[in-house]
JSON list of C-alpha atoms in Angstrom, two decimals:
[
{"chain": "A", "resi": 13, "resn": "UNK", "atom": "CA", "xyz": [0.48, 18.23, -48.65]},
{"chain": "A", "resi": 14, "resn": "UNK", "atom": "CA", "xyz": [3.17, 16.55, -46.11]},
{"chain": "A", "resi": 15, "resn": "UNK", "atom": "CA", "xyz": [6.19, 17.56, -46.85]},
{"chain": "A", "resi": 16, "resn": "UNK", "atom": "CA", "xyz": [9.77, 15.84, -45.25]},
{"chain": "A", "resi": 17, "resn": "UNK", "atom": "CA", "xyz": [12.55, 17.85, -46.22]},
{"chain": "A", "resi": 18, "resn": "UNK", "atom": "CA", "xyz": [16.30, 16.52, -46.18]},
{"chain": "A", "resi": 19, "resn": "UNK", "atom": "CA", "xyz": [19.46, 18.26, -46.73]},
{"chain": "A", "resi": 20, "resn": "UNK", "atom": "CA", "xyz": [22.47, 17.87, -44.41]},
{"chain": "A", "resi": 21, "resn": "UNK", "atom": "CA", "xyz": [22.95, 21.97, -44.52]},
{"chain": "A", "resi": 22, "resn": "UNK", "atom": "CA", "xyz": [21.09, 23.07, -41.67]},
{"chain": "A", "resi": 23, "resn": "UNK", "atom": "CA", "xyz": [21.17, 26.65, -43.00]},
{"chain": "A", "resi": 24, "resn": "UNK", "atom": "CA", "xyz": [19.59, 25.50, -46.27]},
{"chain": "A", "resi": 25, "resn": "UNK", "atom": "CA", "xyz": [17.11, 23.48, -44.38]},
{"chain": "A", "resi": 26, "resn": "UNK", "atom": "CA", "xyz": [16.09, 26.01, -42.16]},
{"chain": "A", "resi": 27, "resn": "UNK", "atom": "CA", "xyz": [15.01, 28.35, -45.42]},
{"chain": "A", "resi": 28, "resn": "UNK", "atom": "CA", "xyz": [13.10, 25.58, -47.39]},
{"chain": "A", "resi": 29, "resn": "UNK", "atom": "CA", "xyz": [11.35, 24.86, -44.37]},
{"chain": "A", "resi": 30, "resn": "UNK", "atom": "CA", "xyz": [10.78, 28.68, -44.06]},
{"chain": "A", "resi": 31, "resn": "UNK", "atom": "CA", "xyz": [9.53, 29.16, -47.36]},
{"chain": "A", "resi": 32, "resn": "UNK", "atom": "CA", "xyz": [6.99, 26.00, -47.82]},
{"chain": "A", "resi": 33, "resn": "UNK", "atom": "CA", "xyz": [5.80, 26.50, -44.07]},
{"chain": "A", "resi": 34, "resn": "UNK", "atom": "CA", "xyz": [3.86, 29.87, -45.81]},
{"chain": "A", "resi": 35, "resn": "UNK", "atom": "CA", "xyz": [2.16, 28.03, -48.34]},
{"chain": "A", "resi": 36, "resn": "UNK", "atom": "CA", "xyz": [-1.12, 26.92, -47.49]},
{"chain": "A", "resi": 37, "resn": "UNK", "atom": "CA", "xyz": [-1.27, 23.87, -49.06]},
{"chain": "A", "resi": 38, "resn": "UNK", "atom": "CA", "xyz": [1.59, 22.17, -47.60]},
{"chain": "A", "resi": 39, "resn": "UNK", "atom": "CA", "xyz": [3.21, 20.96, -44.13]},
{"chain": "A", "resi": 40, "resn": "UNK", "atom": "CA", "xyz": [6.86, 20.44, -43.41]},
{"chain": "A", "resi": 41, "resn": "UNK", "atom": "CA", "xyz": [5.94, 17.28, -40.71]},
{"chain": "A", "resi": 42, "resn": "UNK", "atom": "CA", "xyz": [9.59, 16.84, -40.34]},
{"chain": "A", "resi": 43, "resn": "UNK", "atom": "CA", "xyz": [13.38, 17.52, -41.05]},
{"chain": "A", "resi": 44, "resn": "UNK", "atom": "CA", "xyz": [16.20, 15.12, -41.50]},
{"chain": "A", "resi": 45, "resn": "UNK", "atom": "CA", "xyz": [20.32, 16.13, -42.20]},
{"chain": "A", "resi": 46, "resn": "UNK", "atom": "CA", "xyz": [21.04, 12.49, -43.71]},
{"chain": "A", "resi": 47, "resn": "UNK", "atom": "CA", "xyz": [19.65, 9.75, -45.60]},
{"chain": "A", "resi": 48, "resn": "UNK", "atom": "CA", "xyz": [19.38, 7.17, -42.59]},
{"chain": "A", "resi": 49, "resn": "UNK", "atom": "CA", "xyz": [17.80, 9.74, -40.75]},
{"chain": "A", "resi": 50, "resn": "UNK", "atom": "CA", "xyz": [15.40, 10.39, -43.56]},
{"chain": "A", "resi": 51, "resn": "UNK", "atom": "CA", "xyz": [14.12, 6.73, -43.93]},
{"chain": "A", "resi": 52, "resn": "UNK", "atom": "CA", "xyz": [13.80, 6.34, -40.33]},
{"chain": "A", "resi": 53, "resn": "UNK", "atom": "CA", "xyz": [11.90, 9.43, -40.45]},
{"chain": "A", "resi": 54, "resn": "UNK", "atom": "CA", "xyz": [9.48, 8.88, -43.40]},
{"chain": "A", "resi": 55, "resn": "UNK", "atom": "CA", "xyz": [8.92, 5.08, -42.11]},
{"chain": "A", "resi": 56, "resn": "UNK", "atom": "CA", "xyz": [7.46, 6.93, -38.38]},
{"chain": "A", "resi": 57, "resn": "UNK", "atom": "CA", "xyz": [5.86, 9.83, -40.51]},
{"chain": "A", "resi": 58, "resn": "UNK", "atom": "CA", "xyz": [4.65, 8.90, -44.05]},
{"chain": "A", "resi": 59, "resn": "UNK", "atom": "CA", "xyz": [5.27, 12.07, -45.68]},
{"chain": "A", "resi": 60, "resn": "UNK", "atom": "CA", "xyz": [3.43, 12.86, -48.94]},
{"chain": "A", "resi": 61, "resn": "UNK", "atom": "CA", "xyz": [6.78, 14.45, -50.89]},
{"chain": "A", "resi": 62, "resn": "UNK", "atom": "CA", "xyz": [10.39, 13.93, -49.77]},
{"chain": "A", "resi": 63, "resn": "UNK", "atom": "CA", "xyz": [12.27, 16.82, -50.67]},
{"chain": "A", "resi": 64, "resn": "UNK", "atom": "CA", "xyz": [15.56, 14.89, -50.90]},
{"chain": "A", "resi": 65, "resn": "UNK", "atom": "CA", "xyz": [19.37, 15.86, -50.96]},
{"chain": "A", "resi": 66, "resn": "UNK", "atom": "CA", "xyz": [22.46, 14.06, -52.87]},
{"chain": "A", "resi": 67, "resn": "UNK", "atom": "CA", "xyz": [25.28, 14.42, -51.18]},
{"chain": "A", "resi": 68, "resn": "UNK", "atom": "CA", "xyz": [25.36, 13.29, -47.96]},
{"chain": "A", "resi": 69, "resn": "UNK", "atom": "CA", "xyz": [26.68, 11.41, -44.91]},
{"chain": "A", "resi": 70, "resn": "UNK", "atom": "CA", "xyz": [26.11, 8.13, -43.42]},
{"chain": "A", "resi": 71, "resn": "UNK", "atom": "CA", "xyz": [23.80, 7.12, -45.91]},
{"chain": "A", "resi": 72, "resn": "UNK", "atom": "CA", "xyz": [22.97, 9.53, -49.25]},
{"chain": "A", "resi": 73, "resn": "UNK", "atom": "CA", "xyz": [20.01, 10.31, -51.36]},
{"chain": "A", "resi": 74, "resn": "UNK", "atom": "CA", "xyz": [19.91, 7.81, -53.91]},
{"chain": "A", "resi": 75, "resn": "UNK", "atom": "CA", "xyz": [20.18, 5.27, -51.31]},
{"chain": "A", "resi": 76, "resn": "UNK", "atom": "CA", "xyz": [17.24, 6.60, -48.94]},
{"chain": "A", "resi": 77, "resn": "UNK", "atom": "CA", "xyz": [15.40, 7.17, -51.99]},
{"chain": "A", "resi": 78, "resn": "UNK", "atom": "CA", "xyz": [15.90, 3.24, -53.03]},
{"chain": "A", "resi": 79, "resn": "UNK", "atom": "CA", "xyz": [15.09, 2.71, -49.53]},
{"chain": "A", "resi": 80, "resn": "UNK", "atom": "CA", "xyz": [11.99, 4.73, -49.23]},
{"chain": "A", "resi": 81, "resn": "UNK", "atom": "CA", "xyz": [10.66, 3.94, -52.12]},
{"chain": "A", "resi": 82, "resn": "UNK", "atom": "CA", "xyz": [10.96, 0.08, -51.72]},
{"chain": "A", "resi": 83, "resn": "UNK", "atom": "CA", "xyz": [9.49, -0.10, -48.18]},
{"chain": "A", "resi": 84, "resn": "UNK", "atom": "CA", "xyz": [6.71, 2.71, -49.26]},
{"chain": "A", "resi": 85, "resn": "UNK", "atom": "CA", "xyz": [6.18, 3.22, -52.88]},
{"chain": "A", "resi": 86, "resn": "UNK", "atom": "CA", "xyz": [3.36, 5.73, -52.38]},
{"chain": "A", "resi": 87, "resn": "UNK", "atom": "CA", "xyz": [5.61, 8.27, -51.09]},
{"chain": "A", "resi": 88, "resn": "UNK", "atom": "CA", "xyz": [6.89, 10.39, -53.56]},
{"chain": "A", "resi": 89, "resn": "UNK", "atom": "CA", "xyz": [10.84, 11.80, -53.71]},
{"chain": "A", "resi": 90, "resn": "UNK", "atom": "CA", "xyz": [11.81, 14.91, -55.34]},
{"chain": "A", "resi": 91, "resn": "UNK", "atom": "CA", "xyz": [15.78, 15.18, -55.69]},
{"chain": "A", "resi": 92, "resn": "UNK", "atom": "CA", "xyz": [16.98, 19.20, -54.75]},
{"chain": "A", "resi": 93, "resn": "UNK", "atom": "CA", "xyz": [20.89, 19.23, -55.08]},
{"chain": "A", "resi": 94, "resn": "UNK", "atom": "CA", "xyz": [23.57, 20.91, -56.55]},
{"chain": "A", "resi": 95, "resn": "UNK", "atom": "CA", "xyz": [24.43, 17.99, -58.88]},
{"chain": "A", "resi": 96, "resn": "UNK", "atom": "CA", "xyz": [24.71, 17.79, -62.12]},
{"chain": "A", "resi": 97, "resn": "UNK", "atom": "CA", "xyz": [26.87, 14.36, -62.46]},
{"chain": "A", "resi": 98, "resn": "UNK", "atom": "CA", "xyz": [24.74, 11.99, -64.56]},
{"chain": "A", "resi": 99, "resn": "UNK", "atom": "CA", "xyz": [25.67, 9.15, -62.03]},
{"chain": "A", "resi": 100, "resn": "UNK", "atom": "CA", "xyz": [23.81, 11.01, -59.85]},
{"chain": "A", "resi": 101, "resn": "UNK", "atom": "CA", "xyz": [21.07, 12.00, -62.10]},
{"chain": "A", "resi": 102, "resn": "UNK", "atom": "CA", "xyz": [20.26, 8.41, -63.46]},
{"chain": "A", "resi": 103, "resn": "UNK", "atom": "CA", "xyz": [21.14, 6.49, -60.26]},
{"chain": "A", "resi": 104, "resn": "UNK", "atom": "CA", "xyz": [18.04, 8.40, -58.23]},
{"chain": "A", "resi": 105, "resn": "UNK", "atom": "CA", "xyz": [15.37, 8.59, -61.45]},
{"chain": "A", "resi": 106, "resn": "UNK", "atom": "CA", "xyz": [16.18, 4.53, -61.57]},
{"chain": "A", "resi": 107, "resn": "UNK", "atom": "CA", "xyz": [15.35, 4.31, -57.80]},
{"chain": "A", "resi": 108, "resn": "UNK", "atom": "CA", "xyz": [12.05, 5.78, -58.57]},
{"chain": "A", "resi": 109, "resn": "UNK", "atom": "CA", "xyz": [12.10, 10.03, -57.97]},
{"chain": "A", "resi": 110, "resn": "UNK", "atom": "CA", "xyz": [9.37, 11.94, -59.81]},
{"chain": "A", "resi": 111, "resn": "UNK", "atom": "CA", "xyz": [11.63, 14.88, -59.80]},
{"chain": "A", "resi": 112, "resn": "UNK", "atom": "CA", "xyz": [15.02, 16.43, -60.25]},
{"chain": "A", "resi": 113, "resn": "UNK", "atom": "CA", "xyz": [15.68, 19.90, -59.08]},
{"chain": "A", "resi": 114, "resn": "UNK", "atom": "CA", "xyz": [19.02, 21.62, -59.17]},
{"chain": "A", "resi": 115, "resn": "UNK", "atom": "CA", "xyz": [19.41, 24.18, -55.86]},
{"chain": "A", "resi": 116, "resn": "UNK", "atom": "CA", "xyz": [19.90, 26.88, -58.28]},
{"chain": "A", "resi": 117, "resn": "UNK", "atom": "CA", "xyz": [15.91, 27.16, -59.09]},
{"chain": "A", "resi": 118, "resn": "UNK", "atom": "CA", "xyz": [14.09, 29.24, -57.92]},
{"chain": "A", "resi": 119, "resn": "UNK", "atom": "CA", "xyz": [11.64, 28.89, -54.46]},
{"chain": "A", "resi": 120, "resn": "UNK", "atom": "CA", "xyz": [8.68, 29.69, -56.64]},
{"chain": "A", "resi": 121, "resn": "UNK", "atom": "CA", "xyz": [9.98, 26.94, -58.87]},
{"chain": "A", "resi": 122, "resn": "UNK", "atom": "CA", "xyz": [10.88, 24.76, -56.31]},
{"chain": "A", "resi": 123, "resn": "UNK", "atom": "CA", "xyz": [7.63, 25.25, -55.11]},
{"chain": "A", "resi": 124, "resn": "UNK", "atom": "CA", "xyz": [5.71, 24.51, -58.33]},
{"chain": "A", "resi": 125, "resn": "UNK", "atom": "CA", "xyz": [7.71, 21.29, -58.32]},
{"chain": "A", "resi": 126, "resn": "UNK", "atom": "CA", "xyz": [6.15, 19.66, -55.55]},
{"chain": "A", "resi": 127, "resn": "UNK", "atom": "CA", "xyz": [2.68, 20.82, -56.37]},
{"chain": "A", "resi": 128, "resn": "UNK", "atom": "CA", "xyz": [3.79, 18.81, -59.82]},
{"chain": "A", "resi": 129, "resn": "UNK", "atom": "CA", "xyz": [4.80, 15.72, -57.90]},
{"chain": "A", "resi": 130, "resn": "UNK", "atom": "CA", "xyz": [2.33, 15.64, -55.65]},
{"chain": "A", "resi": 131, "resn": "UNK", "atom": "CA", "xyz": [0.04, 15.72, -58.80]},
{"chain": "A", "resi": 132, "resn": "UNK", "atom": "CA", "xyz": [1.53, 12.55, -60.48]},
{"chain": "A", "resi": 133, "resn": "UNK", "atom": "CA", "xyz": [3.53, 14.88, -62.63]},
{"chain": "A", "resi": 134, "resn": "UNK", "atom": "CA", "xyz": [7.14, 15.26, -63.52]},
{"chain": "A", "resi": 135, "resn": "UNK", "atom": "CA", "xyz": [9.61, 17.58, -62.20]},
{"chain": "A", "resi": 136, "resn": "UNK", "atom": "CA", "xyz": [12.88, 18.44, -63.89]},
{"chain": "A", "resi": 137, "resn": "UNK", "atom": "CA", "xyz": [14.74, 21.09, -63.94]},
{"chain": "A", "resi": 138, "resn": "UNK", "atom": "CA", "xyz": [14.99, 22.48, -67.91]},
{"chain": "A", "resi": 139, "resn": "UNK", "atom": "CA", "xyz": [18.65, 22.61, -67.22]},
{"chain": "A", "resi": 140, "resn": "UNK", "atom": "CA", "xyz": [19.47, 18.93, -66.90]},
{"chain": "A", "resi": 141, "resn": "UNK", "atom": "CA", "xyz": [16.07, 17.82, -68.26]},
{"chain": "A", "resi": 142, "resn": "UNK", "atom": "CA", "xyz": [17.55, 16.83, -71.98]},
{"chain": "A", "resi": 143, "resn": "UNK", "atom": "CA", "xyz": [20.87, 15.28, -70.13]},
{"chain": "A", "resi": 144, "resn": "UNK", "atom": "CA", "xyz": [18.84, 13.10, -68.30]},
{"chain": "A", "resi": 145, "resn": "UNK", "atom": "CA", "xyz": [16.49, 11.73, -71.37]},
{"chain": "A", "resi": 146, "resn": "UNK", "atom": "CA", "xyz": [19.09, 11.36, -73.84]},
{"chain": "A", "resi": 147, "resn": "UNK", "atom": "CA", "xyz": [21.23, 9.55, -70.87]},
{"chain": "A", "resi": 148, "resn": "UNK", "atom": "CA", "xyz": [18.56, 7.16, -70.50]},
{"chain": "A", "resi": 149, "resn": "UNK", "atom": "CA", "xyz": [17.75, 6.12, -73.64]},
{"chain": "A", "resi": 150, "resn": "UNK", "atom": "CA", "xyz": [20.80, 5.39, -74.34]},
{"chain": "A", "resi": 151, "resn": "UNK", "atom": "CA", "xyz": [20.91, 3.09, -71.40]},
{"chain": "A", "resi": 152, "resn": "UNK", "atom": "CA", "xyz": [17.54, 1.65, -72.28]},
{"chain": "A", "resi": 153, "resn": "UNK", "atom": "CA", "xyz": [18.99, 0.95, -75.80]},
{"chain": "A", "resi": 154, "resn": "UNK", "atom": "CA", "xyz": [21.99, -0.80, -74.26]},
{"chain": "A", "resi": 155, "resn": "UNK", "atom": "CA", "xyz": [20.71, -3.05, -71.47]},
{"chain": "A", "resi": 156, "resn": "UNK", "atom": "CA", "xyz": [17.44, -3.68, -72.67]},
{"chain": "A", "resi": 157, "resn": "UNK", "atom": "CA", "xyz": [16.02, -2.58, -69.15]},
{"chain": "A", "resi": 158, "resn": "UNK", "atom": "CA", "xyz": [12.13, -2.53, -70.86]},
{"chain": "A", "resi": 159, "resn": "UNK", "atom": "CA", "xyz": [10.03, -5.26, -72.33]},
{"chain": "A", "resi": 160, "resn": "UNK", "atom": "CA", "xyz": [10.36, -6.00, -75.87]},
{"chain": "A", "resi": 161, "resn": "UNK", "atom": "CA", "xyz": [7.00, -6.48, -76.44]},
{"chain": "A", "resi": 162, "resn": "UNK", "atom": "CA", "xyz": [5.05, -3.95, -74.71]},
{"chain": "A", "resi": 163, "resn": "UNK", "atom": "CA", "xyz": [0.94, -4.80, -75.90]},
{"chain": "A", "resi": 164, "resn": "UNK", "atom": "CA", "xyz": [0.06, -1.24, -75.32]},
{"chain": "A", "resi": 165, "resn": "UNK", "atom": "CA", "xyz": [-3.33, -0.32, -77.16]},
{"chain": "A", "resi": 166, "resn": "UNK", "atom": "CA", "xyz": [-3.07, 2.69, -79.47]},
{"chain": "A", "resi": 167, "resn": "UNK", "atom": "CA", "xyz": [-5.23, 4.64, -76.68]},
{"chain": "A", "resi": 168, "resn": "UNK", "atom": "CA", "xyz": [-2.02, 4.12, -74.26]},
{"chain": "A", "resi": 169, "resn": "UNK", "atom": "CA", "xyz": [0.39, 4.60, -77.03]},
{"chain": "A", "resi": 170, "resn": "UNK", "atom": "CA", "xyz": [-1.11, 7.98, -77.38]},
{"chain": "A", "resi": 171, "resn": "UNK", "atom": "CA", "xyz": [-1.39, 9.14, -73.86]},
{"chain": "A", "resi": 172, "resn": "UNK", "atom": "CA", "xyz": [2.53, 7.86, -73.60]},
{"chain": "A", "resi": 173, "resn": "UNK", "atom": "CA", "xyz": [3.51, 9.98, -76.39]},
{"chain": "A", "resi": 174, "resn": "UNK", "atom": "CA", "xyz": [1.78, 12.56, -74.57]},
{"chain": "A", "resi": 175, "resn": "UNK", "atom": "CA", "xyz": [3.72, 11.67, -71.31]},
{"chain": "A", "resi": 176, "resn": "UNK", "atom": "CA", "xyz": [6.86, 11.94, -72.98]},
{"chain": "A", "resi": 177, "resn": "UNK", "atom": "CA", "xyz": [5.88, 15.49, -74.35]},
{"chain": "A", "resi": 178, "resn": "UNK", "atom": "CA", "xyz": [5.45, 16.19, -70.69]},
{"chain": "A", "resi": 179, "resn": "UNK", "atom": "CA", "xyz": [1.87, 16.84, -70.86]},
{"chain": "A", "resi": 180, "resn": "UNK", "atom": "CA", "xyz": [0.24, 16.91, -67.34]},
{"chain": "A", "resi": 181, "resn": "UNK", "atom": "CA", "xyz": [-2.62, 14.58, -66.46]},
{"chain": "A", "resi": 182, "resn": "UNK", "atom": "CA", "xyz": [-5.25, 18.06, -67.54]},
{"chain": "A", "resi": 183, "resn": "UNK", "atom": "CA", "xyz": [-3.94, 18.75, -70.36]},
{"chain": "A", "resi": 184, "resn": "UNK", "atom": "CA", "xyz": [-4.20, 14.90, -71.76]},
{"chain": "A", "resi": 185, "resn": "UNK", "atom": "CA", "xyz": [-7.78, 14.62, -70.63]},
{"chain": "A", "resi": 186, "resn": "UNK", "atom": "CA", "xyz": [-8.35, 18.39, -72.07]},
{"chain": "A", "resi": 187, "resn": "UNK", "atom": "CA", "xyz": [-6.80, 16.96, -75.50]},
{"chain": "A", "resi": 188, "resn": "UNK", "atom": "CA", "xyz": [-8.31, 13.52, -75.66]},
{"chain": "A", "resi": 189, "resn": "UNK", "atom": "CA", "xyz": [-11.61, 14.56, -73.84]},
{"chain": "A", "resi": 190, "resn": "UNK", "atom": "CA", "xyz": [-11.54, 11.90, -71.88]},
{"chain": "A", "resi": 191, "resn": "UNK", "atom": "CA", "xyz": [-12.07, 12.03, -68.22]},
{"chain": "A", "resi": 192, "resn": "UNK", "atom": "CA", "xyz": [-9.04, 12.65, -65.62]},
{"chain": "A", "resi": 193, "resn": "UNK", "atom": "CA", "xyz": [-9.54, 9.34, -63.64]},
{"chain": "A", "resi": 194, "resn": "UNK", "atom": "CA", "xyz": [-10.01, 7.96, -67.18]},
{"chain": "A", "resi": 195, "resn": "UNK", "atom": "CA", "xyz": [-6.49, 9.10, -68.03]},
{"chain": "A", "resi": 196, "resn": "UNK", "atom": "CA", "xyz": [-5.36, 7.78, -64.58]},
{"chain": "A", "resi": 197, "resn": "UNK", "atom": "CA", "xyz": [-6.45, 4.22, -65.23]},
{"chain": "A", "resi": 198, "resn": "UNK", "atom": "CA", "xyz": [-4.55, 4.35, -68.48]},
{"chain": "A", "resi": 199, "resn": "UNK", "atom": "CA", "xyz": [-1.55, 5.84, -67.08]},
{"chain": "A", "resi": 200, "resn": "UNK", "atom": "CA", "xyz": [-1.64, 2.86, -64.52]},
{"chain": "A", "resi": 201, "resn": "UNK", "atom": "CA", "xyz": [-2.31, 0.21, -66.69]},
{"chain": "A", "resi": 202, "resn": "UNK", "atom": "CA", "xyz": [0.42, 1.05, -69.57]},
{"chain": "A", "resi": 203, "resn": "UNK", "atom": "CA", "xyz": [2.83, 1.76, -66.85]},
{"chain": "A", "resi": 204, "resn": "UNK", "atom": "CA", "xyz": [2.22, -1.64, -66.05]},
{"chain": "A", "resi": 205, "resn": "UNK", "atom": "CA", "xyz": [2.72, -3.18, -68.78]},
{"chain": "A", "resi": 206, "resn": "UNK", "atom": "CA", "xyz": [6.11, -1.24, -69.04]},
{"chain": "A", "resi": 207, "resn": "UNK", "atom": "CA", "xyz": [7.31, -2.07, -65.53]},
{"chain": "A", "resi": 208, "resn": "UNK", "atom": "CA", "xyz": [7.88, 1.16, -65.38]},
{"chain": "A", "resi": 209, "resn": "UNK", "atom": "CA", "xyz": [7.59, 3.14, -61.58]},
{"chain": "A", "resi": 210, "resn": "UNK", "atom": "CA", "xyz": [6.92, 6.57, -62.78]},
{"chain": "A", "resi": 211, "resn": "UNK", "atom": "CA", "xyz": [6.52, 8.62, -65.86]},
{"chain": "A", "resi": 212, "resn": "UNK", "atom": "CA", "xyz": [9.91, 9.29, -66.61]},
{"chain": "A", "resi": 213, "resn": "UNK", "atom": "CA", "xyz": [10.59, 5.75, -67.12]},
{"chain": "A", "resi": 214, "resn": "UNK", "atom": "CA", "xyz": [7.80, 5.41, -69.18]},
{"chain": "A", "resi": 215, "resn": "UNK", "atom": "CA", "xyz": [8.70, 8.77, -71.60]},
{"chain": "A", "resi": 216, "resn": "UNK", "atom": "CA", "xyz": [12.06, 6.90, -71.93]},
{"chain": "A", "resi": 217, "resn": "UNK", "atom": "CA", "xyz": [10.84, 3.45, -73.25]},
{"chain": "A", "resi": 218, "resn": "UNK", "atom": "CA", "xyz": [8.77, 5.22, -75.71]},
{"chain": "A", "resi": 219, "resn": "UNK", "atom": "CA", "xyz": [12.00, 7.51, -76.83]},
{"chain": "A", "resi": 220, "resn": "UNK", "atom": "CA", "xyz": [13.99, 4.25, -76.70]},
{"chain": "A", "resi": 221, "resn": "UNK", "atom": "CA", "xyz": [11.66, 2.27, -79.13]},
{"chain": "A", "resi": 222, "resn": "UNK", "atom": "CA", "xyz": [11.38, 5.25, -80.98]},
{"chain": "A", "resi": 223, "resn": "UNK", "atom": "CA", "xyz": [7.81, 5.46, -80.07]},
{"chain": "A", "resi": 224, "resn": "UNK", "atom": "CA", "xyz": [7.89, 9.38, -80.63]},
{"chain": "A", "resi": 225, "resn": "UNK", "atom": "CA", "xyz": [9.10, 9.96, -83.83]},
{"chain": "A", "resi": 226, "resn": "UNK", "atom": "CA", "xyz": [7.00, 6.94, -85.00]},
{"chain": "A", "resi": 227, "resn": "UNK", "atom": "CA", "xyz": [3.75, 8.42, -84.09]},
{"chain": "A", "resi": 228, "resn": "UNK", "atom": "CA", "xyz": [4.20, 11.87, -84.54]}
]
């Protein structure tokens, strides 16, 4: 896994680089100290994952995430920040980030979250997860961002419910007795039908439409 570390505090950034450099499955390919540098470095190095701070000068992590995901949608973004502001949480997820961690997280949790994101999973600090889902569900009801008629198949609805419950692809595969590739194909199709960028947005659609309560 090739990681780009973005943070405007050099001491913290170096600590993260030191942590990840000790992981056999991770390689820190670059560092950036602000959003502008993050976008430029991502263009040059094409990392697998960007570990992104939010509050930075020149260009913040929210805008940098939007630009990176627009130009390089295959690049994963995992926010790592001190901010618990709902506006930050909402905007960076809406801009395509696959996860959101607080800097109070442990080193082990940070490493685990990077691996989750790389595997196509969602990584959220437990302390903010419930708040994120509540805010997005309310926003989805107000703005009707998602299509009213999703045309999801029964199997896709089944998978969507499990995704919304935080179940990994591997666990979905076991639970439904499907191959990993079949689960991935179903997930890809339902994301397309929902016009959702990632699993977080798909789960929010499920909650906003009452699919969780009606399917359980």
